[in-house]
Tab-separated table of C-alpha atoms in Angstrom:
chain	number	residue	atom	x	y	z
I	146	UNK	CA	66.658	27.062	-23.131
I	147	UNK	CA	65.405	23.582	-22.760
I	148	UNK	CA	61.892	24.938	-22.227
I	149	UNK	CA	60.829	23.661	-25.784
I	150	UNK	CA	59.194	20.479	-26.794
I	151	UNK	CA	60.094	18.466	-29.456
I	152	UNK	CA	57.163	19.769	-31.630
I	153	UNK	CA	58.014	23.247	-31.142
I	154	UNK	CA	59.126	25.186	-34.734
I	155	UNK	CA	61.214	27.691	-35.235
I	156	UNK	CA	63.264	28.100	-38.133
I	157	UNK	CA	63.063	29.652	-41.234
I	158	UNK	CA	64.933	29.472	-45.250
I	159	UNK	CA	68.066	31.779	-44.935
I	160	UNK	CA	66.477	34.766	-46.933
I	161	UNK	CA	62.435	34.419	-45.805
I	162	UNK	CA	60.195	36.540	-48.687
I	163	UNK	CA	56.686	37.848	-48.160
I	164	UNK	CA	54.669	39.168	-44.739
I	165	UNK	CA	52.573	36.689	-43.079
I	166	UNK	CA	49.112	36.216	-43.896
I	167	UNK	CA	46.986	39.497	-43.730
I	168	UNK	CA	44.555	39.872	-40.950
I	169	UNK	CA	41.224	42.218	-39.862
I	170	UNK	CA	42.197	45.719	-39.237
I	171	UNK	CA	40.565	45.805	-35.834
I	172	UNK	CA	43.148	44.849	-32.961
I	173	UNK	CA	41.043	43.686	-30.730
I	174	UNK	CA	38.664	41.203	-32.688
I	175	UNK	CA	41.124	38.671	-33.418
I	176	UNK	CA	38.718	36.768	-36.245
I	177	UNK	CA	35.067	36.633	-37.520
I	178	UNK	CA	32.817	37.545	-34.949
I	179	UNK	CA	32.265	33.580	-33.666
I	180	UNK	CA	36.416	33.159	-34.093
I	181	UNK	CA	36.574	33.960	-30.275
I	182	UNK	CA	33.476	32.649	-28.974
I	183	UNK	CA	34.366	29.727	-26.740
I	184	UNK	CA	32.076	27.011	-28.405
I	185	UNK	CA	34.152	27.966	-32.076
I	186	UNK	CA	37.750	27.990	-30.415
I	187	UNK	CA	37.346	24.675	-28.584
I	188	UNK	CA	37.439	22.951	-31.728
I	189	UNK	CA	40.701	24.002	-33.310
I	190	UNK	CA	42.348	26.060	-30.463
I	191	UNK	CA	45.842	26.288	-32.170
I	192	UNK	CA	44.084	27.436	-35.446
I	193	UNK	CA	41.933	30.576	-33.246
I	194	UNK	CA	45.760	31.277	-31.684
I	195	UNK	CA	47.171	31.326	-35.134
I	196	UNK	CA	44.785	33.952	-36.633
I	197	UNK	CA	45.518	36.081	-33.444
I	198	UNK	CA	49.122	35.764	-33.872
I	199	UNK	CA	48.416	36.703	-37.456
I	200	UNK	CA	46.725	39.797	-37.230
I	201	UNK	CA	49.003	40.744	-34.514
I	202	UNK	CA	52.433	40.092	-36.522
I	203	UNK	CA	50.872	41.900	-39.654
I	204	UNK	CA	50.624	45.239	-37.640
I	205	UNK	CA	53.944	44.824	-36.232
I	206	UNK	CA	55.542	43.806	-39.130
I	207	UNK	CA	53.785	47.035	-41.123
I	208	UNK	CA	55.623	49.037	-38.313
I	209	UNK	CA	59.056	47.247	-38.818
I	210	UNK	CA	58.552	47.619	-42.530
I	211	UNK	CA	57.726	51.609	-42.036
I	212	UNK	CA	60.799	51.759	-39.680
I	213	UNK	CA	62.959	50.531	-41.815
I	214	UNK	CA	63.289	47.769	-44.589
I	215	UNK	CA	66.368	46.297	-44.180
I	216	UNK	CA	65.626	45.538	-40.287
I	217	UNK	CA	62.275	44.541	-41.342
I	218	UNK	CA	63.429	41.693	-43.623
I	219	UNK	CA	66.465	40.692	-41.124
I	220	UNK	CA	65.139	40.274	-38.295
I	221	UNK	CA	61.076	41.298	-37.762
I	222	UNK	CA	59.946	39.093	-40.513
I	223	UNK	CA	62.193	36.232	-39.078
I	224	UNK	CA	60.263	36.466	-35.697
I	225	UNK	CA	57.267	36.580	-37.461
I	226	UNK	CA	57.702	33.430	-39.447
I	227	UNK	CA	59.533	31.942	-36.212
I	228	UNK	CA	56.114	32.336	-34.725
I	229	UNK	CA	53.437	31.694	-36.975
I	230	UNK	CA	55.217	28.528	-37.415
I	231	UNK	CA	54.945	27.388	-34.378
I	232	UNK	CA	54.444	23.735	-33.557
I	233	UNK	CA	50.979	22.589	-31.696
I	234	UNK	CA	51.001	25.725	-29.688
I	235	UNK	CA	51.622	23.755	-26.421
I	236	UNK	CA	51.515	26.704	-23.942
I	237	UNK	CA	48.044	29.007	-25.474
I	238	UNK	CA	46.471	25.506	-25.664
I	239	UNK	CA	47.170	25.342	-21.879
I	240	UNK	CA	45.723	28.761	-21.031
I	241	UNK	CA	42.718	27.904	-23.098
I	242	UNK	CA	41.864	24.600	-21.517
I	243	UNK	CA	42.509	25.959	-17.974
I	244	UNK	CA	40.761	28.610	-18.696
I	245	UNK	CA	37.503	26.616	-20.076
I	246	UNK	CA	38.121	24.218	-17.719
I	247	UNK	CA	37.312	26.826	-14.458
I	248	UNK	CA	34.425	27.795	-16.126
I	249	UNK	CA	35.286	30.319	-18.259
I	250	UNK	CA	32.518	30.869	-21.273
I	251	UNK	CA	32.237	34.670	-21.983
I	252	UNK	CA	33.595	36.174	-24.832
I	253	UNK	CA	35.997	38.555	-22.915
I	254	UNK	CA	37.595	35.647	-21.251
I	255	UNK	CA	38.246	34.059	-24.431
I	256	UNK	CA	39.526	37.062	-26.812
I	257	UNK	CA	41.824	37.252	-23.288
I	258	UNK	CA	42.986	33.689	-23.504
I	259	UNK	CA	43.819	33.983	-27.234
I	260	UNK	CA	45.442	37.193	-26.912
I	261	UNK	CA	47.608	35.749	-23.842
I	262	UNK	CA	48.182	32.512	-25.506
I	263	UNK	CA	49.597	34.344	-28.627
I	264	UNK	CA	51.734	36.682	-26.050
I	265	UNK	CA	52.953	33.085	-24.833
I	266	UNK	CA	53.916	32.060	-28.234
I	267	UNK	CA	55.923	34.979	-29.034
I	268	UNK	CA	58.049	34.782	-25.591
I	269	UNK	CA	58.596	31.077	-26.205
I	270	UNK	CA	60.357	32.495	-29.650
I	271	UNK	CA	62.069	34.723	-27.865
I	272	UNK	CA	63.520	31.640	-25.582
I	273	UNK	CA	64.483	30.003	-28.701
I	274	UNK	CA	66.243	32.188	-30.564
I	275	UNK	CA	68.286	32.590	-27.444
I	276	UNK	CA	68.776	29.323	-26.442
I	277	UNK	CA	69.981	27.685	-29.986
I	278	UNK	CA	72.248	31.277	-30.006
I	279	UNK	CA	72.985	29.666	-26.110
I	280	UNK	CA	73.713	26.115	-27.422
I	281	UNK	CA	75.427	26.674	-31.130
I	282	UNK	CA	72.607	24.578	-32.657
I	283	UNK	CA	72.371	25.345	-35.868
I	284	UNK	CA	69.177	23.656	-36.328
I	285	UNK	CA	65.570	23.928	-35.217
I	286	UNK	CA	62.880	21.122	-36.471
I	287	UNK	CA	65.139	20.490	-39.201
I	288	UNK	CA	65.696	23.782	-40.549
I	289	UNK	CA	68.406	26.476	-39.664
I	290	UNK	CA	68.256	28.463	-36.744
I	291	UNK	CA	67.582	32.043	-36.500
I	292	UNK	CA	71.608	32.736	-35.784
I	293	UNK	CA	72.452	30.237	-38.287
I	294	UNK	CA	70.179	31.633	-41.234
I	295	UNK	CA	70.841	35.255	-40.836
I	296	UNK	CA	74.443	34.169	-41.104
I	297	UNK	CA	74.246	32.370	-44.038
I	298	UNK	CA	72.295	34.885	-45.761
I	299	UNK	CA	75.196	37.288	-45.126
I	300	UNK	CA	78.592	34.640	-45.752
I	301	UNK	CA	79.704	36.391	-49.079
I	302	UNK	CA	79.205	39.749	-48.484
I	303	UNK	CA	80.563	39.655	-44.756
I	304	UNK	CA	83.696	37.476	-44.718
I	305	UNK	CA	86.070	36.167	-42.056
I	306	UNK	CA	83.913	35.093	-39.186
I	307	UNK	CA	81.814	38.300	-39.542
I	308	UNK	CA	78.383	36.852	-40.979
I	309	UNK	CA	78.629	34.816	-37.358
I	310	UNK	CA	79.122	37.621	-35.517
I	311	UNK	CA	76.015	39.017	-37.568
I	312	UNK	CA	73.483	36.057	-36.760
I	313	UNK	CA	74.684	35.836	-33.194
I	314	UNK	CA	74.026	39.692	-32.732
I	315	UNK	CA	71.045	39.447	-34.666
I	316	UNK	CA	69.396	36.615	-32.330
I	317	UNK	CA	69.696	38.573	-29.368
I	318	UNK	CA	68.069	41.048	-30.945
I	319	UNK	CA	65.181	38.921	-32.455
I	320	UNK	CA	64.568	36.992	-29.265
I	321	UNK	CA	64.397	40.979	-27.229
I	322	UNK	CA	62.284	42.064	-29.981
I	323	UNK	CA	60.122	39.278	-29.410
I	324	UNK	CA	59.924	39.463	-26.044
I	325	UNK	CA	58.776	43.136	-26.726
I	326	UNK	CA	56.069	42.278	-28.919
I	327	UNK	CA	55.179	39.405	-26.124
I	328	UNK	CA	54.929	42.431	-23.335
I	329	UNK	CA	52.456	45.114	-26.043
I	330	UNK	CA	50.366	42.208	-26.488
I	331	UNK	CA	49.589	41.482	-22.676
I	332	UNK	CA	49.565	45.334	-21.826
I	333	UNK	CA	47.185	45.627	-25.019
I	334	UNK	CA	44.881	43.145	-24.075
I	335	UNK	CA	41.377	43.496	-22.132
I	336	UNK	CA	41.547	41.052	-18.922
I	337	UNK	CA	38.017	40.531	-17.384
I	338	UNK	CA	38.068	42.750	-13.887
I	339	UNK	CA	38.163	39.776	-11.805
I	340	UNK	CA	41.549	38.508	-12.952
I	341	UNK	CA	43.823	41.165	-13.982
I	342	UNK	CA	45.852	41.885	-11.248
I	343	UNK	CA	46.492	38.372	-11.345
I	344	UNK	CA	47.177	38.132	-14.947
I	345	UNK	CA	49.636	41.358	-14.535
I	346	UNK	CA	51.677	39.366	-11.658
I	347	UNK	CA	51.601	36.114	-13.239
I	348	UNK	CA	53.234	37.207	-16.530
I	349	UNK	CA	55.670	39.469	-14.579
I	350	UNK	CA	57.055	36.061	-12.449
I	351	UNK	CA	57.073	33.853	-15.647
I	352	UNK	CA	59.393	35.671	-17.522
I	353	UNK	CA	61.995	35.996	-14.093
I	354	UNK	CA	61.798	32.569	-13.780
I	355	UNK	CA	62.362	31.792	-17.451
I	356	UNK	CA	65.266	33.795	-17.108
I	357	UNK	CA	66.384	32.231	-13.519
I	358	UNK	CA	66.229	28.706	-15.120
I	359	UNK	CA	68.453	29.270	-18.533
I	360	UNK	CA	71.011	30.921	-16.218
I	361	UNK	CA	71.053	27.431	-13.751
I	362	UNK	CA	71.076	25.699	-17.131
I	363	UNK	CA	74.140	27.821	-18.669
I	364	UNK	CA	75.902	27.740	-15.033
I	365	UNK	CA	75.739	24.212	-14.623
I	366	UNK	CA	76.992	23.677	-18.186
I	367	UNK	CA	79.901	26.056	-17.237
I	368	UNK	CA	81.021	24.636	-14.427
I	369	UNK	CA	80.304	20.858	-15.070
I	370	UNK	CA	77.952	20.556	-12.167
I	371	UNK	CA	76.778	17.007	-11.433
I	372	UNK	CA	73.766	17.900	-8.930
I	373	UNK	CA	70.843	16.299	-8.822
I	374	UNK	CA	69.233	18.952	-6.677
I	375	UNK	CA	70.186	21.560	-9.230
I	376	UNK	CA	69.201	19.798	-12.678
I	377	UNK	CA	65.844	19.464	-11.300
I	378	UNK	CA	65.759	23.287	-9.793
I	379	UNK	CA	66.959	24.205	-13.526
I	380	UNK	CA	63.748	21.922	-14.643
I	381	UNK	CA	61.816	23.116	-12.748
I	382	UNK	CA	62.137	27.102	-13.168
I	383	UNK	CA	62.389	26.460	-16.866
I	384	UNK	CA	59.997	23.729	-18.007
I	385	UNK	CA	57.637	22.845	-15.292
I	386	UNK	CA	56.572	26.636	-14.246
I	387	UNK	CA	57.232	28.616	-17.505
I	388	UNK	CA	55.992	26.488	-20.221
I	389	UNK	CA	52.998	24.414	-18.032
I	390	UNK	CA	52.391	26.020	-14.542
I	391	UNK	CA	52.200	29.292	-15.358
I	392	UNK	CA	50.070	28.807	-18.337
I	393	UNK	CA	47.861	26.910	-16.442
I	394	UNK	CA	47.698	29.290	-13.804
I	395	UNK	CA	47.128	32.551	-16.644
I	396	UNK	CA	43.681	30.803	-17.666
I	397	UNK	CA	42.364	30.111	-14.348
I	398	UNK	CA	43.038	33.700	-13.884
I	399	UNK	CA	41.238	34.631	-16.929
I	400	UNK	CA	38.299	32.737	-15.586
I	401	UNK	CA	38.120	33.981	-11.708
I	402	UNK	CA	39.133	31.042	-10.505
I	403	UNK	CA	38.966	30.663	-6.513
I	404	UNK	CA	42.331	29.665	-4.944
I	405	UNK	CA	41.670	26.207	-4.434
I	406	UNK	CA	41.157	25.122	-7.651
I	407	UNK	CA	43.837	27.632	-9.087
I	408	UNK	CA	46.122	25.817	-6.414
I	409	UNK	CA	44.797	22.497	-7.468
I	410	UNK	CA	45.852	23.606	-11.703
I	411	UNK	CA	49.370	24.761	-10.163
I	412	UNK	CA	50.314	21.788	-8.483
I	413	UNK	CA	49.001	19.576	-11.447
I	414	UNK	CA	50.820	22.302	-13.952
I	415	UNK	CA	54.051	21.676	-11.980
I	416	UNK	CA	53.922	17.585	-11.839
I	417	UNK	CA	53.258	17.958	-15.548
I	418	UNK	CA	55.632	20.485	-16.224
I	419	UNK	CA	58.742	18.083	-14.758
I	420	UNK	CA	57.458	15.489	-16.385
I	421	UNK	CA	57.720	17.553	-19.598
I	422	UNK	CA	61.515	18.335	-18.967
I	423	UNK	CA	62.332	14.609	-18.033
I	424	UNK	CA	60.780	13.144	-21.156
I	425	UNK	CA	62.448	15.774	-23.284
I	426	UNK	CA	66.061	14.919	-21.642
I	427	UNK	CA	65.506	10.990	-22.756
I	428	UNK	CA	64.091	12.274	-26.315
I	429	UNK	CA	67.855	14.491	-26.650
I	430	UNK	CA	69.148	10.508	-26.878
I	431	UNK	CA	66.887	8.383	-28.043
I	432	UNK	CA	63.897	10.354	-30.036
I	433	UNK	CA	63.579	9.621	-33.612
I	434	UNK	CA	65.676	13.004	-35.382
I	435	UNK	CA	63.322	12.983	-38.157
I	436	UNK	CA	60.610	13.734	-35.114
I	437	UNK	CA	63.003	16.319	-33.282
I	438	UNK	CA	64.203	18.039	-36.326
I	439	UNK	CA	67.809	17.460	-34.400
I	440	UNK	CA	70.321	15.186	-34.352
I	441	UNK	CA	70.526	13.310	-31.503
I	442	UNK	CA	72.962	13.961	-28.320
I	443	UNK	CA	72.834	17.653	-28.045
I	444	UNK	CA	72.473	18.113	-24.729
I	445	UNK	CA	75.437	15.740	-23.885
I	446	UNK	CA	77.701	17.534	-26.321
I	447	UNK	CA	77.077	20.893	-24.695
I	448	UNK	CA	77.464	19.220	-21.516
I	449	UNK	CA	73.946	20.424	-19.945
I	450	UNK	CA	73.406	19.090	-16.579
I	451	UNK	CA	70.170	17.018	-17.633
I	452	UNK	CA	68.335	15.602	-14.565
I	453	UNK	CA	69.111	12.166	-16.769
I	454	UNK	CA	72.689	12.683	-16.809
I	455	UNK	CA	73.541	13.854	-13.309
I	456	UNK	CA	71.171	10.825	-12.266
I	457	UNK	CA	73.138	8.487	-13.970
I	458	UNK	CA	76.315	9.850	-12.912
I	459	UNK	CA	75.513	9.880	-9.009
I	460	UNK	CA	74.254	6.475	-9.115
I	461	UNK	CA	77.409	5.073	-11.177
I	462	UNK	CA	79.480	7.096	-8.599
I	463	UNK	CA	77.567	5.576	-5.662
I	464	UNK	CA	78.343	2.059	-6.825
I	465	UNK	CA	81.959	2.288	-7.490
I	466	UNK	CA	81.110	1.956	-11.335
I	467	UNK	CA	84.281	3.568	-12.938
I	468	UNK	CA	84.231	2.137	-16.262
I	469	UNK	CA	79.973	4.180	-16.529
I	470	UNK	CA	81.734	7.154	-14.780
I	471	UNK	CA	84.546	7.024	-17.586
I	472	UNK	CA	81.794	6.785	-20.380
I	473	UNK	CA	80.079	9.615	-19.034
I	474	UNK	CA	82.813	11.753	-18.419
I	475	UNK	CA	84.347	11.378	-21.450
I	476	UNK	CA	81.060	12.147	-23.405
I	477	UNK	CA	79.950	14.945	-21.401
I	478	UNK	CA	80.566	18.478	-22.796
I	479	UNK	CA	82.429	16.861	-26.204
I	480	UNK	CA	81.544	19.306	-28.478
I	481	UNK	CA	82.859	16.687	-31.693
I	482	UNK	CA	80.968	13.945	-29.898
I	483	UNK	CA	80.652	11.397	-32.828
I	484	UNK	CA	76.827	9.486	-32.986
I	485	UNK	CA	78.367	6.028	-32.800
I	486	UNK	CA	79.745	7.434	-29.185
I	487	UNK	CA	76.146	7.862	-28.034
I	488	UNK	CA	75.480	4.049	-27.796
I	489	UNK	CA	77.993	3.187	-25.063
I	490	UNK	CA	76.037	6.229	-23.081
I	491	UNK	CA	72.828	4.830	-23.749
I	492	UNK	CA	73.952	1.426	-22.179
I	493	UNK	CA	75.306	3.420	-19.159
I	494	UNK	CA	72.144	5.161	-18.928
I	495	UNK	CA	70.601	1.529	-18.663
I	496	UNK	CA	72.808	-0.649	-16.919
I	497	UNK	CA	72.572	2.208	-13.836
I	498	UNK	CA	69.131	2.167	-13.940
I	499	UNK	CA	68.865	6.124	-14.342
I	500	UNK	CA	66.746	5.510	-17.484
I	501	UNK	CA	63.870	3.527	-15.815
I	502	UNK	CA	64.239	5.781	-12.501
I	503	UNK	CA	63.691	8.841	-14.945
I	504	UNK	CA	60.957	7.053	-17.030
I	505	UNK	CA	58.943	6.124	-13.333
I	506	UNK	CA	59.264	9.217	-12.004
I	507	UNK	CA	57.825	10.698	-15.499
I	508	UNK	CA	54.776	8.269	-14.643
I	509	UNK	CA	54.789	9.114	-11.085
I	510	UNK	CA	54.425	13.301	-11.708
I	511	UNK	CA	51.542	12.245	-14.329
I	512	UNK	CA	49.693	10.835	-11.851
I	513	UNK	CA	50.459	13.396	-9.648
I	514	UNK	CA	49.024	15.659	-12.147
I	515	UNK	CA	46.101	13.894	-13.064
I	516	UNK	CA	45.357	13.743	-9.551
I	517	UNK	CA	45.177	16.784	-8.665
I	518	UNK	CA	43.022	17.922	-11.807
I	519	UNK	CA	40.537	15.581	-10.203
I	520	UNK	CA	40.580	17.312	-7.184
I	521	UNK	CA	39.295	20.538	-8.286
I	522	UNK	CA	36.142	21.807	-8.845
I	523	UNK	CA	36.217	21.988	-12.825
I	524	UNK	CA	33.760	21.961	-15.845
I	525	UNK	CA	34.131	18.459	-17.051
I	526	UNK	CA	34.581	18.833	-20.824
I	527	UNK	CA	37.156	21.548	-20.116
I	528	UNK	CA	38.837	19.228	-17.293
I	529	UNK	CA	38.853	16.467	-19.500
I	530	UNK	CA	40.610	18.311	-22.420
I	531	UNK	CA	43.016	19.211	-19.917
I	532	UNK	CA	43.680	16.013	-18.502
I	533	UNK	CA	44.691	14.981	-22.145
I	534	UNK	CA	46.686	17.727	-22.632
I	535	UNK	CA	48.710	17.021	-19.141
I	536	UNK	CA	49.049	13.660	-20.052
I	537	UNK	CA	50.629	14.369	-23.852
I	538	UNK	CA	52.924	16.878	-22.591
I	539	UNK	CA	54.296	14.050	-20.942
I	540	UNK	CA	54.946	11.909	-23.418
I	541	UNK	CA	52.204	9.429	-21.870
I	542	UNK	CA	49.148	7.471	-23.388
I	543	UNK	CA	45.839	10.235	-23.137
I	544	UNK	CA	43.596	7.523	-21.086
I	545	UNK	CA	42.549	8.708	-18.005
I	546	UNK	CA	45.525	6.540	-15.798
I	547	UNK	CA	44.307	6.251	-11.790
I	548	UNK	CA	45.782	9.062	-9.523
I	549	UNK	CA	48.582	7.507	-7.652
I	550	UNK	CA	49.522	7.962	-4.046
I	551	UNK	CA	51.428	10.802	-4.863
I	552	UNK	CA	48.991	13.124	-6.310
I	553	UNK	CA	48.524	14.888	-3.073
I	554	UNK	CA	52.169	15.948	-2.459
I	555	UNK	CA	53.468	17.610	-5.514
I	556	UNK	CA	55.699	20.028	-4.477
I	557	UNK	CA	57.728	17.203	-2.274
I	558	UNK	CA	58.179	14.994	-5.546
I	559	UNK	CA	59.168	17.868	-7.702
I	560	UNK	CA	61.561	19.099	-5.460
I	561	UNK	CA	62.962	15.643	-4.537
I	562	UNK	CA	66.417	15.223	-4.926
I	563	UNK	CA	66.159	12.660	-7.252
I	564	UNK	CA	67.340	9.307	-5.530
C-alpha cells in the first residue's frame, strides 16, 4: 500500500545470514536504564526505537529459530531485517513527539511510546510486504523485495514458475506474521492508566482502516476508476490516518491528553497525513530513483488511481483536451510502460495544471497542519519538534511557515473533492 514514504526500507540480499543484533534479556527495559528516559530518547529517537525493535526481534526470532529452522531463515529473519532496517522511523518518531509534545515526561509514558512506536514499525512491514506482493515491485529502496528475494533464493531448486509462487505465498505470510508480532507487542506493553483504553481502541481502528484504504487502492486499480472523491478517500484511510493521524493520536494518548488538544494533533495529523500521500504521488514521477530506491512511474504502470492522476484526467476531460486524455489513457495501467513514455505524462500533468493544483494544496494542508499544532495547548520544545516533523513529512522546508486561512477547517479540505 502506498502508505510508505520514500525513505522507508525494506528489503533484504536473497539469502539474509545472521540474527539481528542481541539485546537485554529483560522485555520490558528496552535499553540501559536512561535508554527510555525522555531527556536520553529526545536526542536520537529512531536510535531508542531501534534498540526496542532489537531486543524485541531477538526474542522472536529465538522462538522462530526453536520452532523451526527452515521457517526461521525464510521468512522470520526476513521480517526481522525488513524491520530493523527501517528508514527514519517516520511513524514511532510521531508517537514520540506527540507524546512529549502533550506533556508527557515519565518514564512509563516513554518505555510506552517506544514500545508502540516499534509495534508501528513492524505493522508498517507488514503493509509492505503486502503491498510490493500487491503491486509486482520487485524492488524496495533499491534492493529486492521480500516476494522477489525469497523467490530468487529458491529459482534452481523450484523450477517452472514455482519459486514465484513461493515468494508470493511467503509474503503473505511475512507481512501476517508481522502483523502478529505488531499485535504481542501492544498487548505486551504497560500503557499508563490514564490512556489505555484509548491506546487499545486506537490501534484496533488503525489497522481497519489500513486495511479499508489498500482495498479502495486495489479496487480503483481494478476497475480503472477516475474519481477524485475516491483517490483522496483511498489517501486518506491509508496515508493521512494510518501512517500520521493515528500516530499522532497514540502519543497524546500515552500522555493523557484532554480532547481538545488530542483533537487539535488529529486534525493537524490528518492535513499532514494528505499532504504526505500527495507529495509521494508527484515523487512516483519525478523523485530522483537513486532517492526512492525505484524506478520511476510505478504507480502509473499499475494504473493506481493517484489523487495526481485522476486530477489531471478530470481537468483534461473538463476542457475538451483529447490529445492529454489520450496520453493518459494510454499510459495508465501499461504494465511495459517504457521511461521515455513518462515525459509526455509529465507535460500533461503540467500543461493541465494538476501538478501545481496538487503541489498548492500540499502547501495548503501544511498550513493547515501547522495551524492547528498552534492551537493546542502543548509543551513548546515537544510542539516544536513536531511542527518539524509535520512539515518534513510533507516534503516542505522545516521553518515555521504562517498558519493559513485554512487551518481551522481540516476535515472540509481533506475531504474536498479536489477541484
Amino acid at each position: 500500500m502506498r502508505a510508505s514514504h520514500p525513505t522507508d526500507r525494506r528489503a533484504d540480499a536473497a539469502h539474509p545470514t545472521g540474527p539481528p543484533p542481541a539485546a537485554p534479556a529483560d522485555r520490558h527495559e528496552p535499553c540501559p536504564a536512561d535508554g527510555f528516559r525522555p531527556a536520553a530518547v529526545d536526542r536520537d529517537v529512531s536510535a531508542a526505537v531501534g534498540r526496542v525493535l532489537a531486543q524485541v526481534l531477538a526474542e522472536h526470532l529465538a522462538r522462530a529459530r526453536a520452532l523451526d529452522p527452515l521457517f526461521a531463515r525464510d521468512v522470520a529473519d526476513r521480517v526481522a531485517r525488513f524491520t530493523l532496517d527501517g528508514g527514519k522511523r517516520l511513524r514511532s518518531r510521531l508517537v514520540w513527539w506527540a507524546m512529549r509534545a502533550c506533556g508527557g515526561r515519565d518514564d512509563v509514558a516513554a518505555r510506552a511510546a517506544l514500545r508502540t512506536g516499534a509495534a508501528l514499525e513492524l505493522i508498517q512491514t507488514c503493509a509492505l510486504a503486502h503491498d510490493d506482493l500487491m503491486d509486482g515491485a520487485g524492488t524496495r529502496r533499491g534492493r529486492p523485495a521480500l516476494h522477489a528475494s525469497v523467490a530468487a533464493q529458491y529459482r534452481r531448486t523450484a523450477p517452472d514458475g514455482r519459486a514465484e509462487r513461493l515468494g508470493e505465498a511467503a509474503a503473505v505470510l511475512a507481512g501476517d506474521l508481522a502483523l502478529a508480532w505488531a499485535d504481542d507487542l501492544i498487548a505486551d506493553t504497560v500503557v499508563p492508566e490514564r490512556g489505555s483504553r484509548r491506546v487499545r481502541e486506537l490501534w484496533r481502528d488503525m489497522r481497519t482502516e489500513m486495511v479499508a484504504g489498500q482495498y479502495l487502492d486495489v479496487q480503483g486499480q481494478a476497475t480503472r476508476s477516475h474519481a477524485v472523491p475516491q483517490a483522496v478517500r483511498a489517501a486518506t484511510l491509508k496515508s493521512a490516518l494510518y501512517s500520521v493521524e493515528r500516530p499522532m493520536a497514540l502519543g497524546a494518548a500515552l500522555a493523557g491528553a484532554d480532547p481538545a488538544t488530542t483533537a487539535s494533533l488529529c486534525a493537524a495529523g490528518r492535513c499532514a497525513g494528505l499532504a504526505f500521500q500527495l507529495r509521494d504521488d508527484i515523487d512516483d514521477l519525478y523523485a530522483d530513483p537513486d532517492r526512492t530506491g525505484k524506478p520511476p512511474g510505478g504507480d502509473l504502470r499499475n494504473g493506481k488511481p493517484t489523487y495526481l492522476f485522476t486530477v489531471a484526467r478530470a481537468w483534461a476531460d473538463a476542457a475538451g483536451d483529447l490529445n492529454a486524455l489520450a496520453v493518459l489513457d494510454e499510459a495508465h495501467g501499461r504494465a511495459d510502460l517504457p521511461e521515455s513514455a513518462l515525459d509526455p505524462v509529465r507535460r500533461v500533468l503540467v500543461t493541465t495544471g494538476a501538478l501545481r493544483a496538487v503541489e498548492d494544496r500540499i502547501g495548503r494542508l501544511a498550513r493547515c497542519a501547522v495551524g492547528q499544532l498552534r492551537s493546542a495547548r502543548l509543551e513548546p520544545t515537544g510542539g516544536a519538534e513536531l511542527e518539524r516533523l509535520l512539515l518534513r513529512v510533507a516534503g516542505l522546508p522545516t521553518s515555521r511557515p504562517a498558519a493559513g486561512p485554512l487551518s481551522a477547517a481540516p476535515v472540509a479540505e481533506t475531504e474536498e473533492s479536489g477541484r
